[in-house]
Amino acid sequence: KALGKDDFSKIPNGVNGVEDRMTVIWDRGVGTGKMDPCRFVAVTSTNAAKVFNIYPRKGYIGVGSDADVVVWDPEQSKTISAKTHHQAVDFNIFEGMTFQGVPFVVVSNGKVVYENDTLSVEKGSGKFISTPCFPDYVYNRIKIRDNIKPVKVEREPYTGPVIELKTENGTPKTTDNQQNQNGSTHQRPLTKSGLRNLQDSSISFGGDQWDDQPIRSSTRVKNPPGGKSTGIY
């Protein structure tokens, strides 16, 4: 395409395929079970019209739409060749390939333009159709995405009272029951900010267990003066 940066007429031709596109999609899509006939109509007609923003004028059969109809023969086969196609090129990328499913009759704007492999179109009978930019079928998703973006909320800085924690030597003051008694990994002391480090590991690689130093409640016993005695002494 760089050859035509100053003159578009010098851009090399692309590959052909418009004439045989529906036949190839039917054979490789519907014929192999990858899509059903309804999906075939959507791909080749309805969705294409929506992408070019000319739906429902095109791609739809109803009042107000153009009378463009294709009568499809799903049983007939066709071998594609550059010698028999109607395109104004001397090659075909599907040369020699046989496909099943061909158009039997094509009606354009209410007139039969193709029937029994015979093309009957008068020069100058075509009409220009405007294709507006930004079709909803393509850009609606982008519009919805932009509408649901998070909105920044501007707030005034907080000027109310703030709690003050008493500190001892630069560290928060803790009560006796908050002190680390046995130094195990399950009772780590508080940080300087007065909170526990929740990201710190509670696993001791030395093999310590949480019940190595169990807390025992006191038991009151009655023994004679001098200590406990036995049957021998």
GROMACS .gro file of C-alpha atoms in nm:
model
  233
    1LYS     CA    1   0.000   0.000   0.000
    2ALA     CA    2   0.300   0.231   0.038
    3LEU     CA    3   0.315   0.250  -0.343
    4GLY     CA    4  -0.009   0.447  -0.339
    5LYS     CA    5   0.073   0.701  -0.068
    6ASP     CA    6   0.062   0.977  -0.330
    7ASP     CA    7  -0.166   0.812  -0.588
    8PHE     CA    8  -0.418   0.553  -0.468
    9SER     CA    9  -0.451   0.410  -0.819
   10LYS     CA   10  -0.101   0.262  -0.783
   11ILE     CA   11  -0.197   0.045  -0.487
   12PRO     CA   12  -0.172  -0.323  -0.593
   13ASN     CA   13  -0.494  -0.519  -0.609
   14GLY     CA   14  -0.595  -0.730  -0.313
   15VAL     CA   15  -0.715  -1.087  -0.334
   16ASN     CA   16  -1.052  -1.161  -0.483
   17GLY     CA   17  -1.326  -1.347  -0.303
   18VAL     CA   18  -1.647  -1.143  -0.294
   19GLU     CA   19  -1.817  -1.358  -0.556
   20ASP     CA   20  -1.727  -1.686  -0.386
   21ARG     CA   21  -1.736  -1.579  -0.023
   22MET     CA   22  -2.086  -1.705   0.060
   23THR     CA   23  -2.018  -2.039  -0.107
   24VAL     CA   24  -1.695  -2.090   0.089
   25ILE     CA   25  -1.857  -1.997   0.422
   26TRP     CA   26  -2.151  -2.231   0.360
   27ASP     CA   27  -1.931  -2.527   0.267
   28ARG     CA   28  -1.668  -2.476   0.539
   29GLY     CA   29  -1.908  -2.346   0.804
   30VAL     CA   30  -2.251  -2.504   0.771
   31GLY     CA   31  -2.122  -2.811   0.587
   32THR     CA   32  -1.881  -2.894   0.870
   33GLY     CA   33  -2.128  -2.819   1.150
   34LYS     CA   34  -1.946  -2.511   1.279
   35MET     CA   35  -2.255  -2.296   1.225
   36ASP     CA   36  -2.622  -2.339   1.145
   37PRO     CA   37  -2.808  -2.171   0.853
   38CYS     CA   38  -2.933  -1.892   1.081
   39ARG     CA   39  -2.578  -1.809   1.181
   40PHE     CA   40  -2.478  -1.819   0.815
   41VAL     CA   41  -2.739  -1.552   0.734
   42ALA     CA   42  -2.618  -1.338   1.024
   43VAL     CA   43  -2.252  -1.360   0.920
   44THR     CA   44  -2.305  -1.292   0.550
   45SER     CA   45  -2.590  -1.041   0.571
   46THR     CA   46  -2.722  -0.900   0.899
   47ASN     CA   47  -2.397  -0.855   1.091
   48ALA     CA   48  -2.219  -0.717   0.785
   49ALA     CA   49  -2.491  -0.453   0.742
   50LYS     CA   50  -2.464  -0.359   1.111
   51VAL     CA   51  -2.086  -0.323   1.091
   52PHE     CA   52  -2.118  -0.084   0.796
   53ASN     CA   53  -2.404   0.098   0.973
   54ILE     CA   54  -2.657   0.041   0.694
   55TYR     CA   55  -2.894  -0.182   0.891
   56PRO     CA   56  -3.195  -0.220   0.855
   57ARG     CA   57  -3.177  -0.081   0.503
   58LYS     CA   58  -2.954  -0.377   0.423
   59GLY     CA   59  -2.942  -0.713   0.594
   60TYR     CA   60  -3.313  -0.716   0.673
   61ILE     CA   61  -3.630  -0.817   0.489
   62GLY     CA   62  -3.912  -0.581   0.576
   63VAL     CA   63  -4.100  -0.265   0.486
   64GLY     CA   64  -3.857   0.018   0.409
   65SER     CA   65  -3.560  -0.207   0.341
   66ASP     CA   66  -3.400  -0.257   0.000
   67ALA     CA   67  -3.537  -0.553  -0.196
   68ASP     CA   68  -3.212  -0.753  -0.188
   69VAL     CA   69  -3.276  -1.127  -0.169
   70VAL     CA   70  -3.061  -1.434  -0.233
   71VAL     CA   71  -3.227  -1.768  -0.310
   72TRP     CA   72  -2.979  -2.030  -0.189
   73ASP     CA   73  -2.930  -2.382  -0.324
   74PRO     CA   74  -2.755  -2.587  -0.051
   75GLU     CA   75  -2.726  -2.905  -0.263
   76GLN     CA   76  -2.560  -2.778  -0.579
   77SER     CA   77  -2.180  -2.798  -0.608
   78LYS     CA   78  -1.941  -2.562  -0.784
   79THR     CA   79  -1.577  -2.579  -0.891
   80ILE     CA   80  -1.419  -2.234  -0.879
   81SER     CA   81  -1.195  -2.123  -1.164
   82ALA     CA   82  -1.059  -1.795  -1.295
   83LYS     CA   83  -1.189  -1.892  -1.641
   84THR     CA   84  -1.553  -1.903  -1.531
   85HIS     CA   85  -1.586  -1.645  -1.254
   86HIS     CA   86  -1.737  -1.302  -1.317
   87GLN     CA   87  -1.470  -1.097  -1.138
   88ALA     CA   88  -1.248  -0.868  -1.346
   89VAL     CA   89  -0.923  -1.043  -1.251
   90ASP     CA   90  -0.726  -1.322  -1.416
   91PHE     CA   91  -0.667  -1.529  -1.102
   92ASN     CA   92  -0.864  -1.679  -0.816
   93ILE     CA   93  -0.732  -1.778  -0.475
   94PHE     CA   94  -0.979  -2.070  -0.470
   95GLU     CA   95  -0.870  -2.200  -0.809
   96GLY     CA   96  -0.976  -2.563  -0.865
   97MET     CA   97  -1.154  -2.603  -0.530
   98THR     CA   98  -1.502  -2.757  -0.524
   99PHE     CA   99  -1.763  -2.627  -0.279
  100GLN     CA  100  -2.123  -2.721  -0.207
  101GLY     CA  101  -2.390  -2.453  -0.176
  102VAL     CA  102  -2.434  -2.177  -0.436
  103PRO     CA  103  -2.670  -1.885  -0.496
  104PHE     CA  104  -2.948  -1.983  -0.735
  105VAL     CA  105  -3.115  -1.644  -0.784
  106VAL     CA  106  -3.002  -1.299  -0.669
  107VAL     CA  107  -3.243  -1.005  -0.653
  108SER     CA  108  -3.096  -0.656  -0.611
  109ASN     CA  109  -3.326  -0.361  -0.549
  110GLY     CA  110  -3.619  -0.563  -0.678
  111LYS     CA  111  -3.449  -0.674  -1.001
  112VAL     CA  112  -3.311  -1.018  -1.086
  113VAL     CA  113  -2.940  -0.970  -1.148
  114TYR     CA  114  -2.820  -1.331  -1.132
  115GLU     CA  115  -2.991  -1.657  -1.226
  116ASN     CA  116  -2.861  -2.000  -1.330
  117ASP     CA  117  -2.499  -1.883  -1.328
  118THR     CA  118  -2.584  -1.596  -1.563
  119LEU     CA  119  -2.509  -1.239  -1.458
  120SER     CA  120  -2.743  -0.974  -1.601
  121VAL     CA  121  -2.654  -0.632  -1.463
  122GLU     CA  122  -2.672  -0.302  -1.649
  123LYS     CA  123  -2.388  -0.056  -1.607
  124GLY     CA  124  -2.483   0.248  -1.405
  125SER     CA  125  -2.769   0.076  -1.226
  126GLY     CA  126  -2.592   0.083  -0.889
  127LYS     CA  127  -2.655   0.344  -0.622
  128PHE     CA  128  -2.425   0.501  -0.368
  129ILE     CA  129  -2.511   0.411  -0.009
  130SER     CA  130  -2.367   0.621   0.269
  131THR     CA  131  -2.207   0.433   0.559
  132PRO     CA  132  -2.206   0.660   0.866
  133CYS     CA  133  -1.918   0.634   1.108
  134PHE     CA  134  -1.924   0.478   1.455
  135PRO     CA  135  -2.200   0.216   1.420
  136ASP     CA  136  -2.371   0.120   1.746
  137TYR     CA  137  -2.311  -0.248   1.671
  138VAL     CA  138  -1.937  -0.189   1.709
  139TYR     CA  139  -1.908   0.109   1.944
  140ASN     CA  140  -2.194   0.054   2.191
  141ARG     CA  141  -1.967  -0.159   2.410
  142ILE     CA  142  -1.713   0.123   2.424
  143LYS     CA  143  -1.981   0.379   2.513
  144ILE     CA  144  -2.112   0.162   2.796
  145ARG     CA  145  -1.758   0.100   2.923
  146ASP     CA  146  -1.690   0.474   2.935
  147ASN     CA  147  -2.016   0.543   3.119
  148ILE     CA  148  -1.942   0.300   3.402
  149LYS     CA  149  -1.590   0.421   3.473
  150PRO     CA  150  -1.523   0.506   3.840
  151VAL     CA  151  -1.576   0.874   3.914
  152LYS     CA  152  -1.330   1.050   4.140
  153VAL     CA  153  -1.493   1.212   4.442
  154GLU     CA  154  -1.331   1.530   4.572
  155ARG     CA  155  -1.349   1.557   4.952
  156GLU     CA  156  -1.228   1.826   5.191
  157PRO     CA  157  -0.944   1.727   5.422
  158TYR     CA  158  -1.043   1.599   5.767
  159THR     CA  159  -1.000   1.861   6.038
  160GLY     CA  160  -1.171   1.687   6.331
  161PRO     CA  161  -1.017   1.550   6.651
  162VAL     CA  162  -0.759   1.274   6.634
  163ILE     CA  163  -0.695   1.023   6.914
  164GLU     CA  164  -0.356   1.040   7.081
  165LEU     CA  165  -0.193   0.723   7.213
  166LYS     CA  166   0.037   0.748   7.513
  167THR     CA  167   0.381   0.620   7.435
  168GLU     CA  168   0.676   0.502   7.638
  169ASN     CA  169   1.017   0.559   7.481
  170GLY     CA  170   0.863   0.608   7.140
  171THR     CA  171   0.656   0.285   7.144
  172PRO     CA  172   0.286   0.248   7.223
  173LYS     CA  173   0.211   0.163   7.585
  174THR     CA  174   0.074  -0.187   7.630
  175THR     CA  175  -0.090  -0.366   7.918
  176ASP     CA  176   0.058  -0.664   8.097
  177ASN     CA  177  -0.163  -0.914   7.922
  178GLN     CA  178  -0.048  -0.775   7.586
  179GLN     CA  179   0.317  -0.839   7.661
  180ASN     CA  180   0.488  -1.127   7.493
  181GLN     CA  181   0.530  -1.382   7.769
  182ASN     CA  182   0.693  -1.683   7.613
  183GLY     CA  183   0.826  -1.536   7.288
  184SER     CA  184   0.655  -1.795   7.070
  185THR     CA  185   0.564  -1.716   6.713
  186HIS     CA  186   0.193  -1.722   6.801
  187GLN     CA  187   0.221  -1.432   7.048
  188ARG     CA  188   0.432  -1.175   6.872
  189PRO     CA  189   0.447  -0.828   7.025
  190LEU     CA  190   0.272  -0.528   6.877
  191THR     CA  191   0.448  -0.305   6.630
  192LYS     CA  192   0.545   0.055   6.698
  193SER     CA  193   0.215   0.171   6.557
  194GLY     CA  194   0.026  -0.040   6.810
  195LEU     CA  195  -0.090  -0.306   6.565
  196ARG     CA  196   0.009  -0.660   6.496
  197ASN     CA  197   0.194  -0.740   6.176
  198LEU     CA  198  -0.065  -0.952   5.998
  199GLN     CA  199   0.179  -1.029   5.718
  200ASP     CA  200   0.431  -1.187   5.958
  201SER     CA  201   0.452  -1.563   5.952
  202SER     CA  202   0.322  -1.759   6.250
  203ILE     CA  203   0.533  -2.061   6.161
  204SER     CA  204   0.835  -2.145   6.376
  205PHE     CA  205   1.111  -2.308   6.177
  206GLY     CA  206   1.267  -2.429   6.505
  207GLY     CA  207   0.987  -2.679   6.554
  208ASP     CA  208   0.811  -2.496   6.839
  209GLN     CA  209   0.447  -2.587   6.893
  210TRP     CA  210   0.180  -2.378   7.051
  211ASP     CA  211   0.131  -2.632   7.331
  212ASP     CA  212   0.498  -2.672   7.425
  213GLN     CA  213   0.440  -2.449   7.729
  214PRO     CA  214   0.078  -2.510   7.825
  215ILE     CA  215  -0.082  -2.277   8.075
  216ARG     CA  216  -0.174  -2.477   8.389
  217SER     CA  217  -0.423  -2.360   8.645
  218SER     CA  218  -0.306  -2.359   9.010
  219THR     CA  219  -0.406  -2.658   9.230
  220ARG     CA  220  -0.441  -2.634   9.609
  221VAL     CA  221  -0.298  -2.935   9.802
  222LYS     CA  222  -0.279  -3.024  10.172
  223ASN     CA  223   0.059  -3.159  10.296
  224PRO     CA  224   0.198  -3.191  10.653
  225PRO     CA  225   0.476  -2.962  10.777
  226GLY     CA  226   0.803  -3.055  10.617
  227GLY     CA  227   0.652  -3.161  10.289
  228LYS     CA  228   0.467  -3.449  10.140
  229SER     CA  229   0.518  -3.791  10.307
  230THR     CA  230   0.486  -4.142  10.168
  231GLY     CA  231   0.415  -4.485  10.320
  232ILE     CA  232   0.786  -4.567  10.351
  233TYR     CA  233   0.910  -4.249  10.516
   0.00000   0.00000   0.00000
